[in-house]
């Protein structure tokens, strides 16, 4: 029997989903699926992920917290770095616990063979309870919805793993700290429910974080006194790891996110550099077209730039649909030939940059975030110019952008890419206007 390409991949997906639904799938995660290679144009923009820097940042964090277990926050597509790719690198480096914000992210990690604890911070529907249990996902709970998991656990005769979120002042979700001890006792008494951990989230206001920590530690102490096994107690994200040692001491685990990716949680933290972090992400594109504007000629919608004299410009096939903040128009720059080139215009799929005397030919590599030669554009610089945060910059990277592994060469300082076209100049034919 012959199948069309679409029917074939649909059959593969359905078979994988059915396998995940079988009893015992949680105890033995599926083998990594081999995905068909996605066709990627050599002219498309791409991300380069330096996996050595990911591991370097993990080691810096582990040293600061005295070797305590790390729950790696890989939500939001691994902060734009790639959910599965990032989790695999960190798992191979020894990380056994992961946090996601959506159930679909947890599913993807299990399909990819990630076998450690996965905490789903996000909500779930009653119809998803059995799947959560079969995949051995530790579900965030803070209301009587935990009963749904308990009933499902009894029904399918598998344990439901949960984390209890205590709201100590962030005000987002969680059982209020004044009722938390009672709720912990209720959950601990449920048949078929395993309490994997108890946690809270800080506001990252330095003074108020200390106020939040006190009731959380008190709740944990009182529950322990009553003979309740709380599992892993954790509160410290990246900011607290740097600034609130008491959130690390006396608790069982830390929960870094942004620092794993070589970025700092605030401008103040970047200035202080209590940890030596190395950015793991670079955003790159290729020069598609080079020309010279005559005086009076303009570019892009609404004529955002008009040349007052002959001006060399380059067009790149990358734009705000790929994650480049549109606010960089007229303020930001990119690197071509190791030189900074001001960004004149940004549209959905194109950037026009002022070349000045920078050497540029179609096919040349351009860097929007990252290093080229002696120049570097940091995500924090992009964030300041766009009046956002580094979180907003990297998490906005389009999930369809090709992500290529980048590892520095020991001998030459060059880079090795597992993706296509990462370090070569493409054909210039038909792409340059010599006007």
Short mmCIF file of C-alpha atoms in Angstrom, two decimals:
data_model
loop_
_atom_site.label_atom_id
_atom_site.label_comp_id
_atom_site.label_asym_id
_atom_site.label_seq_id
_atom_site.Cartn_x
_atom_site.Cartn_y
_atom_site.Cartn_z
CA UNK A 1 0.00 0.00 0.00
CA UNK A 2 1.33 3.42 -0.92
CA UNK A 3 0.90 6.56 1.17
CA UNK A 4 1.19 10.19 0.20
CA UNK A 5 3.78 12.24 2.09
CA UNK A 6 1.04 13.95 4.13
CA UNK A 7 -0.68 10.62 4.93
CA UNK A 8 2.63 9.06 5.94
CA UNK A 9 3.55 11.74 8.46
CA UNK A 10 -0.02 11.83 9.76
CA UNK A 11 0.20 8.08 10.39
CA UNK A 12 3.55 8.47 12.17
CA UNK A 13 2.16 11.24 14.42
CA UNK A 14 -0.96 9.23 15.27
CA UNK A 15 1.12 6.15 16.10
CA UNK A 16 3.40 8.17 18.40
CA UNK A 17 0.42 9.73 20.18
CA UNK A 18 -1.17 6.32 20.71
CA UNK A 19 2.06 4.97 22.16
CA UNK A 20 2.25 7.82 24.65
CA UNK A 21 -1.26 7.06 25.87
CA UNK A 22 -0.44 3.47 26.86
CA UNK A 23 -0.09 2.58 30.56
CA UNK A 24 3.52 2.60 31.64
CA UNK A 25 4.58 5.21 29.07
CA UNK A 26 5.47 7.53 31.93
CA UNK A 27 7.89 5.02 33.37
CA UNK A 28 9.65 4.42 30.04
CA UNK A 29 9.73 7.56 27.87
CA UNK A 30 9.60 6.91 24.14
CA UNK A 31 12.72 6.82 22.03
CA UNK A 32 13.60 10.03 20.25
CA UNK A 33 11.61 10.39 17.08
CA UNK A 34 13.59 10.99 13.94
CA UNK A 35 11.96 13.99 12.29
CA UNK A 36 12.25 14.46 8.53
CA UNK A 37 14.69 17.28 7.73
CA UNK A 38 12.89 20.54 7.15
CA UNK A 39 13.80 22.29 3.92
CA UNK A 40 15.63 25.49 4.83
CA UNK A 41 16.59 28.12 2.29
CA UNK A 42 20.17 29.33 2.45
CA UNK A 43 18.75 32.85 2.32
CA UNK A 44 16.51 32.48 5.37
CA UNK A 45 17.54 34.09 8.68
CA UNK A 46 18.62 31.69 11.41
CA UNK A 47 19.58 31.35 15.06
CA UNK A 48 22.89 29.91 16.18
CA UNK A 49 22.84 28.28 19.62
CA UNK A 50 26.17 27.86 21.36
CA UNK A 51 25.66 24.70 23.40
CA UNK A 52 28.99 25.05 25.16
CA UNK A 53 27.81 28.37 26.56
CA UNK A 54 24.59 26.77 27.81
CA UNK A 55 26.63 24.25 29.77
CA UNK A 56 29.06 26.96 30.94
CA UNK A 57 26.18 29.00 32.35
CA UNK A 58 24.72 25.94 34.07
CA UNK A 59 28.06 25.27 35.77
CA UNK A 60 28.33 28.89 36.96
CA UNK A 61 24.88 28.63 38.52
CA UNK A 62 25.63 25.26 40.13
CA UNK A 63 28.81 26.65 41.67
CA UNK A 64 26.95 29.63 43.11
CA UNK A 65 24.27 27.49 44.76
CA UNK A 66 26.69 24.95 46.14
CA UNK A 67 25.67 22.13 43.85
CA UNK A 68 21.97 22.14 44.74
CA UNK A 69 19.71 20.52 42.15
CA UNK A 70 18.67 22.79 39.29
CA UNK A 71 15.19 22.87 37.77
CA UNK A 72 15.86 24.34 34.33
CA UNK A 73 13.15 26.69 33.11
CA UNK A 74 12.70 25.88 29.44
CA UNK A 75 9.29 27.46 28.91
CA UNK A 76 8.56 29.75 25.95
CA UNK A 77 10.43 27.49 23.53
CA UNK A 78 13.50 27.44 25.74
CA UNK A 79 13.43 31.26 25.99
CA UNK A 80 13.57 31.32 22.20
CA UNK A 81 16.55 28.97 22.05
CA UNK A 82 14.54 25.86 21.19
CA UNK A 83 12.58 23.81 23.74
CA UNK A 84 13.72 20.30 22.93
CA UNK A 85 17.23 21.27 21.81
CA UNK A 86 17.90 23.18 25.03
CA UNK A 87 16.45 20.49 27.28
CA UNK A 88 18.56 17.80 25.61
CA UNK A 89 21.78 19.76 26.09
CA UNK A 90 20.98 20.43 29.74
CA UNK A 91 19.88 16.85 30.37
CA UNK A 92 23.15 15.58 28.94
CA UNK A 93 24.91 18.01 31.29
CA UNK A 94 23.18 16.42 34.27
CA UNK A 95 19.96 18.40 34.74
CA UNK A 96 17.10 16.16 35.89
CA UNK A 97 14.28 18.67 36.47
CA UNK A 98 12.56 20.97 33.95
CA UNK A 99 9.82 23.59 34.16
CA UNK A 100 7.43 24.47 31.35
CA UNK A 101 4.44 26.79 31.18
CA UNK A 102 2.19 24.78 28.87
CA UNK A 103 1.11 21.17 28.81
CA UNK A 104 2.03 20.96 25.13
CA UNK A 105 5.63 21.83 26.05
CA UNK A 106 5.66 18.98 28.55
CA UNK A 107 4.30 16.61 25.92
CA UNK A 108 7.01 17.66 23.48
CA UNK A 109 9.76 16.98 26.03
CA UNK A 110 8.42 13.51 26.76
CA UNK A 111 8.16 12.74 23.04
CA UNK A 112 11.78 13.81 22.69
CA UNK A 113 12.86 11.32 25.34
CA UNK A 114 13.42 13.74 28.24
CA UNK A 115 13.02 11.42 31.22
CA UNK A 116 13.50 13.73 34.22
CA UNK A 117 10.89 15.49 36.31
CA UNK A 118 8.83 17.92 34.23
CA UNK A 119 6.78 20.50 36.13
CA UNK A 120 3.91 21.98 34.14
CA UNK A 121 3.34 25.41 35.60
CA UNK A 122 0.33 26.04 33.36
CA UNK A 123 -3.31 24.98 33.79
CA UNK A 124 -4.93 21.79 32.54
CA UNK A 125 -8.37 20.57 31.54
CA UNK A 126 -10.18 17.68 33.19
CA UNK A 127 -9.96 15.74 29.93
CA UNK A 128 -6.15 15.98 30.11
CA UNK A 129 -5.79 14.49 33.59
CA UNK A 130 -5.15 10.91 32.49
CA UNK A 131 -2.56 11.99 29.92
CA UNK A 132 -0.72 14.06 32.54
CA UNK A 133 -0.56 11.01 34.79
CA UNK A 134 0.53 8.60 32.05
CA UNK A 135 3.32 10.96 31.00
CA UNK A 136 4.42 11.35 34.63
CA UNK A 137 4.17 15.13 34.44
CA UNK A 138 4.24 16.94 37.76
CA UNK A 139 1.24 19.26 37.57
CA UNK A 140 1.05 22.61 39.33
CA UNK A 141 -2.01 22.63 41.63
CA UNK A 142 -3.48 25.20 44.01
CA UNK A 143 -7.25 24.61 43.98
CA UNK A 144 -9.63 21.69 44.45
CA UNK A 145 -8.93 20.81 40.80
CA UNK A 146 -6.32 18.51 42.31
CA UNK A 147 -9.27 16.19 43.00
CA UNK A 148 -9.59 15.66 39.24
CA UNK A 149 -6.08 14.22 39.18
CA UNK A 150 -6.78 12.09 42.25
CA UNK A 151 -9.87 10.55 40.65
CA UNK A 152 -8.01 9.90 37.40
CA UNK A 153 -5.14 8.28 39.31
CA UNK A 154 -7.56 5.90 41.01
CA UNK A 155 -9.26 5.14 37.72
CA UNK A 156 -6.12 4.19 35.78
CA UNK A 157 -4.16 2.89 38.79
CA UNK A 158 -1.14 5.14 38.27
CA UNK A 159 0.14 7.87 40.61
CA UNK A 160 -0.59 11.54 39.89
CA UNK A 161 2.46 13.74 40.53
CA UNK A 162 1.84 17.31 41.68
CA UNK A 163 3.56 20.48 42.82
CA UNK A 164 1.75 22.93 45.09
CA UNK A 165 2.13 26.60 44.22
CA UNK A 166 1.97 28.94 47.23
CA UNK A 167 1.11 32.57 46.51
CA UNK A 168 3.22 34.68 48.85
CA UNK A 169 2.56 37.98 47.12
CA UNK A 170 3.05 37.80 43.36
CA UNK A 171 -0.71 37.54 43.08
CA UNK A 172 -0.78 35.57 39.85
CA UNK A 173 -1.78 32.02 40.76
CA UNK A 174 -1.35 29.82 43.81
CA UNK A 175 -3.03 28.99 47.08
CA UNK A 176 -2.79 32.04 49.35
CA UNK A 177 -0.13 31.57 52.00
CA UNK A 178 -2.74 32.03 54.76
CA UNK A 179 -4.51 28.85 53.56
CA UNK A 180 -1.50 26.97 52.20
CA UNK A 181 -0.85 24.68 55.17
CA UNK A 182 -4.44 23.46 55.17
CA UNK A 183 -4.29 22.84 51.42
CA UNK A 184 -0.99 20.96 51.71
CA UNK A 185 -2.55 18.68 54.31
CA UNK A 186 -5.53 18.00 52.03
CA UNK A 187 -3.33 17.13 49.06
CA UNK A 188 -1.04 14.93 51.16
CA UNK A 189 -4.08 12.91 52.28
CA UNK A 190 -5.32 12.20 48.74
CA UNK A 191 -5.03 8.61 47.56
CA UNK A 192 -2.97 8.16 44.43
CA UNK A 193 -1.39 11.64 44.59
CA UNK A 194 2.37 12.07 45.04
CA UNK A 195 3.55 15.47 46.26
CA UNK A 196 6.73 16.19 44.27
CA UNK A 197 7.30 19.68 45.60
CA UNK A 198 6.12 22.98 47.01
CA UNK A 199 7.21 26.31 45.54
CA UNK A 200 6.60 30.04 45.32
CA UNK A 201 7.53 32.85 42.95
CA UNK A 202 9.05 36.19 43.95
CA UNK A 203 8.05 39.63 42.70
CA UNK A 204 11.77 40.52 42.26
CA UNK A 205 11.28 43.57 44.43
CA UNK A 206 14.35 43.24 46.72
CA UNK A 207 12.61 44.22 49.94
CA UNK A 208 9.33 42.45 49.30
CA UNK A 209 11.06 39.21 48.24
CA UNK A 210 12.32 38.89 51.81
CA UNK A 211 8.79 39.44 53.06
CA UNK A 212 7.57 36.68 50.75
CA UNK A 213 10.24 34.19 51.78
CA UNK A 214 9.40 34.22 55.49
CA UNK A 215 5.86 32.76 55.29
CA UNK A 216 6.94 30.24 52.64
CA UNK A 217 9.68 28.83 54.83
CA UNK A 218 7.33 28.87 57.84
CA UNK A 219 4.66 26.91 55.94
CA UNK A 220 7.23 24.33 54.86
CA UNK A 221 8.56 23.96 58.40
CA UNK A 222 5.11 23.52 59.91
CA UNK A 223 4.09 20.97 57.28
CA UNK A 224 7.27 18.98 57.92
CA UNK A 225 6.59 19.06 61.66
CA UNK A 226 3.24 17.42 60.92
CA UNK A 227 4.99 14.58 59.16
CA UNK A 228 4.21 15.65 55.58
CA UNK A 229 6.79 14.85 52.93
CA UNK A 230 6.85 18.01 50.79
CA UNK A 231 9.19 16.72 48.14
CA UNK A 232 11.40 19.47 46.71
CA UNK A 233 11.00 22.96 48.18
CA UNK A 234 12.10 25.74 45.84
CA UNK A 235 11.75 29.49 45.40
CA UNK A 236 14.89 30.94 43.81
CA UNK A 237 14.78 31.90 40.15
CA UNK A 238 17.67 33.71 38.44
CA UNK A 239 17.20 37.01 40.29
CA UNK A 240 17.01 35.37 43.72
CA UNK A 241 20.04 33.17 43.00
CA UNK A 242 22.00 36.38 42.56
CA UNK A 243 20.42 38.57 45.21
CA UNK A 244 18.66 36.53 47.89
CA UNK A 245 20.91 33.79 49.33
CA UNK A 246 18.29 32.97 51.94
CA UNK A 247 16.05 31.69 49.11
CA UNK A 248 18.74 29.13 48.29
CA UNK A 249 19.80 28.19 51.80
CA UNK A 250 17.50 25.82 53.63
CA UNK A 251 15.57 24.88 50.50
CA UNK A 252 16.12 21.94 48.18
CA UNK A 253 16.43 23.28 44.64
CA UNK A 254 16.83 26.39 42.49
CA UNK A 255 14.86 27.35 39.39
CA UNK A 256 16.97 29.43 36.97
CA UNK A 257 15.69 30.54 33.60
CA UNK A 258 17.22 33.54 31.85
CA UNK A 259 20.72 32.98 33.29
CA UNK A 260 20.97 29.53 31.74
CA UNK A 261 20.89 31.28 28.38
CA UNK A 262 23.72 33.66 29.30
CA UNK A 263 21.55 36.69 30.02
CA UNK A 264 20.99 38.63 33.21
CA UNK A 265 17.57 39.17 34.85
CA UNK A 266 18.06 42.96 35.07
CA UNK A 267 20.35 45.77 33.93
CA UNK A 268 21.66 46.01 37.49
CA UNK A 269 22.56 42.32 37.51
CA UNK A 270 24.36 42.71 34.17
CA UNK A 271 26.40 45.61 35.53
CA UNK A 272 27.31 43.73 38.72
CA UNK A 273 28.14 40.46 36.88
CA UNK A 274 28.14 38.31 40.02
CA UNK A 275 28.26 35.40 37.58
CA UNK A 276 30.30 35.26 34.40
CA UNK A 277 27.61 34.35 31.89
CA UNK A 278 28.03 33.77 28.16
CA UNK A 279 25.17 34.42 25.72
CA UNK A 280 24.07 31.27 23.92
CA UNK A 281 21.99 32.82 21.13
CA UNK A 282 22.95 34.68 17.97
CA UNK A 283 20.48 35.92 15.34
CA UNK A 284 21.88 36.05 11.82
CA UNK A 285 20.77 36.74 8.26
CA UNK A 286 22.32 37.28 4.85
CA UNK A 287 22.64 40.33 2.71
CA UNK A 288 20.19 39.86 -0.15
CA UNK A 289 20.69 43.09 -2.10
CA UNK A 290 23.15 45.98 -2.19
CA UNK A 291 22.55 49.28 -3.94
CA UNK A 292 23.24 53.01 -3.76
CA UNK A 293 20.40 55.45 -3.18
CA UNK A 294 20.58 58.74 -5.02
CA UNK A 295 19.91 61.95 -3.11
CA UNK A 296 16.16 62.25 -2.64
CA UNK A 297 15.41 58.54 -2.96
CA UNK A 298 13.66 56.85 -0.06
CA UNK A 299 13.15 53.34 1.34
CA UNK A 300 10.35 51.28 2.84
CA UNK A 301 6.76 52.06 3.78
CA UNK A 302 5.89 55.69 4.49
CA UNK A 303 9.36 56.62 3.19
CA UNK A 304 10.90 56.20 6.64
CA UNK A 305 14.32 57.21 5.32
CA UNK A 306 15.20 59.60 2.50
CA UNK A 307 18.81 59.92 1.36
CA UNK A 308 20.26 63.42 1.41
CA UNK A 309 23.30 62.24 -0.58
CA UNK A 310 24.35 59.04 -2.38
CA UNK A 311 23.94 56.30 0.25
CA UNK A 312 24.89 52.63 0.12
CA UNK A 313 22.26 50.37 1.66
CA UNK A 314 21.72 46.64 2.08
CA UNK A 315 18.47 44.71 2.24
CA UNK A 316 18.26 41.62 4.47
CA UNK A 317 15.40 39.07 4.36
CA UNK A 318 14.61 39.28 8.09
CA UNK A 319 12.09 41.40 9.96
CA UNK A 320 9.73 41.76 12.87
CA UNK A 321 7.90 38.55 11.93
CA UNK A 322 11.14 36.76 12.82
CA UNK A 323 11.40 38.47 16.20
CA UNK A 324 13.40 41.62 15.44
CA UNK A 325 11.81 44.43 17.49
CA UNK A 326 10.29 46.98 15.15
CA UNK A 327 11.33 49.67 17.63
CA UNK A 328 14.93 49.25 16.43
CA UNK A 329 14.01 51.12 13.25
CA UNK A 330 16.09 54.29 13.20
CA UNK A 331 17.80 53.38 16.49
CA UNK A 332 19.46 49.98 16.29
CA UNK A 333 22.26 48.56 14.20
CA UNK A 334 23.51 45.25 12.85
CA UNK A 335 26.93 43.91 11.95
CA UNK A 336 28.19 43.42 8.39
CA UNK A 337 31.87 42.88 7.69
CA UNK A 338 32.59 43.41 11.38
CA UNK A 339 31.18 46.96 11.25
CA UNK A 340 28.04 48.44 12.79
CA UNK A 341 25.48 49.43 10.20
CA UNK A 342 22.51 51.57 11.32
CA UNK A 343 19.06 50.07 10.74
CA UNK A 344 17.02 52.43 8.57
CA UNK A 345 13.82 50.43 8.12
CA UNK A 346 12.17 47.29 9.48
CA UNK A 347 9.14 45.61 7.95
CA UNK A 348 7.67 42.15 8.47
CA UNK A 349 10.25 40.36 6.35
CA UNK A 350 12.92 42.89 5.48
CA UNK A 351 15.49 45.18 7.05
CA UNK A 352 17.30 47.95 5.20
CA UNK A 353 20.62 49.00 6.71
CA UNK A 354 22.95 51.92 6.01
CA UNK A 355 26.25 50.41 4.90
CA UNK A 356 28.52 53.44 4.99
CA UNK A 357 31.92 52.08 3.98
CA UNK A 358 31.25 48.56 5.27
CA UNK A 359 32.16 45.96 2.63
CA UNK A 360 29.05 44.04 1.64
CA UNK A 361 28.02 41.65 -1.12
CA UNK A 362 24.90 39.54 -1.51
CA UNK A 363 25.29 36.37 0.52
CA UNK A 364 27.46 37.98 3.20
CA UNK A 365 26.56 37.16 6.77
CA UNK A 366 24.93 39.84 8.92
CA UNK A 367 24.54 39.64 12.71
CA UNK A 368 21.59 41.18 14.52
CA UNK A 369 22.37 39.64 17.91
CA UNK A 370 25.80 38.22 18.58
CA UNK A 371 29.44 38.77 17.70
CA UNK A 372 31.18 39.42 14.39
CA UNK A 373 34.88 40.18 14.47
CA UNK A 374 35.62 42.50 17.39
CA UNK A 375 32.08 43.93 17.51
CA UNK A 376 29.17 42.47 19.45
CA UNK A 377 25.49 43.30 19.76
CA UNK A 378 24.05 41.93 23.00
CA UNK A 379 20.40 41.08 23.56
CA UNK A 380 20.48 43.56 26.44
CA UNK A 381 21.47 46.35 24.01
CA UNK A 382 18.57 45.41 21.76
CA UNK A 383 16.25 45.38 24.78
CA UNK A 384 17.31 48.86 25.91
CA UNK A 385 16.86 50.37 22.45
CA UNK A 386 13.48 48.66 22.00
CA UNK A 387 12.42 49.64 25.54
CA UNK A 388 11.71 46.06 26.52
CA UNK A 389 13.55 43.35 28.48
CA UNK A 390 15.96 40.64 27.42
CA UNK A 391 13.14 38.21 28.16
CA UNK A 392 10.99 39.98 25.58
CA UNK A 393 13.80 39.95 23.00
CA UNK A 394 14.77 36.28 23.06
CA UNK A 395 11.29 34.89 23.71
CA UNK A 396 10.02 36.78 20.65
CA UNK A 397 12.23 34.78 18.29
CA UNK A 398 10.00 33.07 15.73
CA UNK A 399 9.71 29.36 16.57
CA UNK A 400 10.07 28.53 12.84
CA UNK A 401 13.53 30.07 12.57
CA UNK A 402 16.14 27.36 11.90
CA UNK A 403 18.24 26.80 15.03
CA UNK A 404 21.78 25.69 14.32
CA UNK A 405 24.17 24.32 16.90
CA UNK A 406 27.25 26.48 17.14
CA UNK A 407 30.39 25.18 18.83
CA UNK A 408 33.65 27.20 18.84
CA UNK A 409 36.52 25.38 17.14
CA UNK A 410 39.33 24.67 19.61
CA UNK A 411 42.06 25.15 17.04
CA UNK A 412 40.98 28.12 14.98
CA UNK A 413 38.37 30.03 16.92
CA UNK A 414 35.98 29.55 13.99
CA UNK A 415 32.55 28.01 14.41
CA UNK A 416 31.14 24.66 13.44
CA UNK A 417 27.47 24.57 12.51
CA UNK A 418 25.23 21.55 12.30
CA UNK A 419 22.77 23.56 10.21
CA UNK A 420 22.93 24.41 6.53
CA UNK A 421 24.79 27.38 5.14
CA UNK A 422 26.02 28.62 8.49
CA UNK A 423 29.44 29.83 7.44
CA UNK A 424 29.57 30.34 3.70
CA UNK A 425 28.86 33.07 1.20
CA UNK A 426 26.08 32.32 -1.25
CA UNK A 427 25.98 33.06 -4.94
CA UNK A 428 25.90 36.74 -5.82
CA UNK A 429 24.38 36.21 -9.24
CA UNK A 430 21.53 38.53 -10.06
CA UNK A 431 21.40 40.05 -6.58
CA UNK A 432 23.56 43.18 -6.76
CA UNK A 433 22.72 46.57 -8.22
CA UNK A 434 25.99 48.32 -9.18
CA UNK A 435 24.32 51.65 -9.66
#
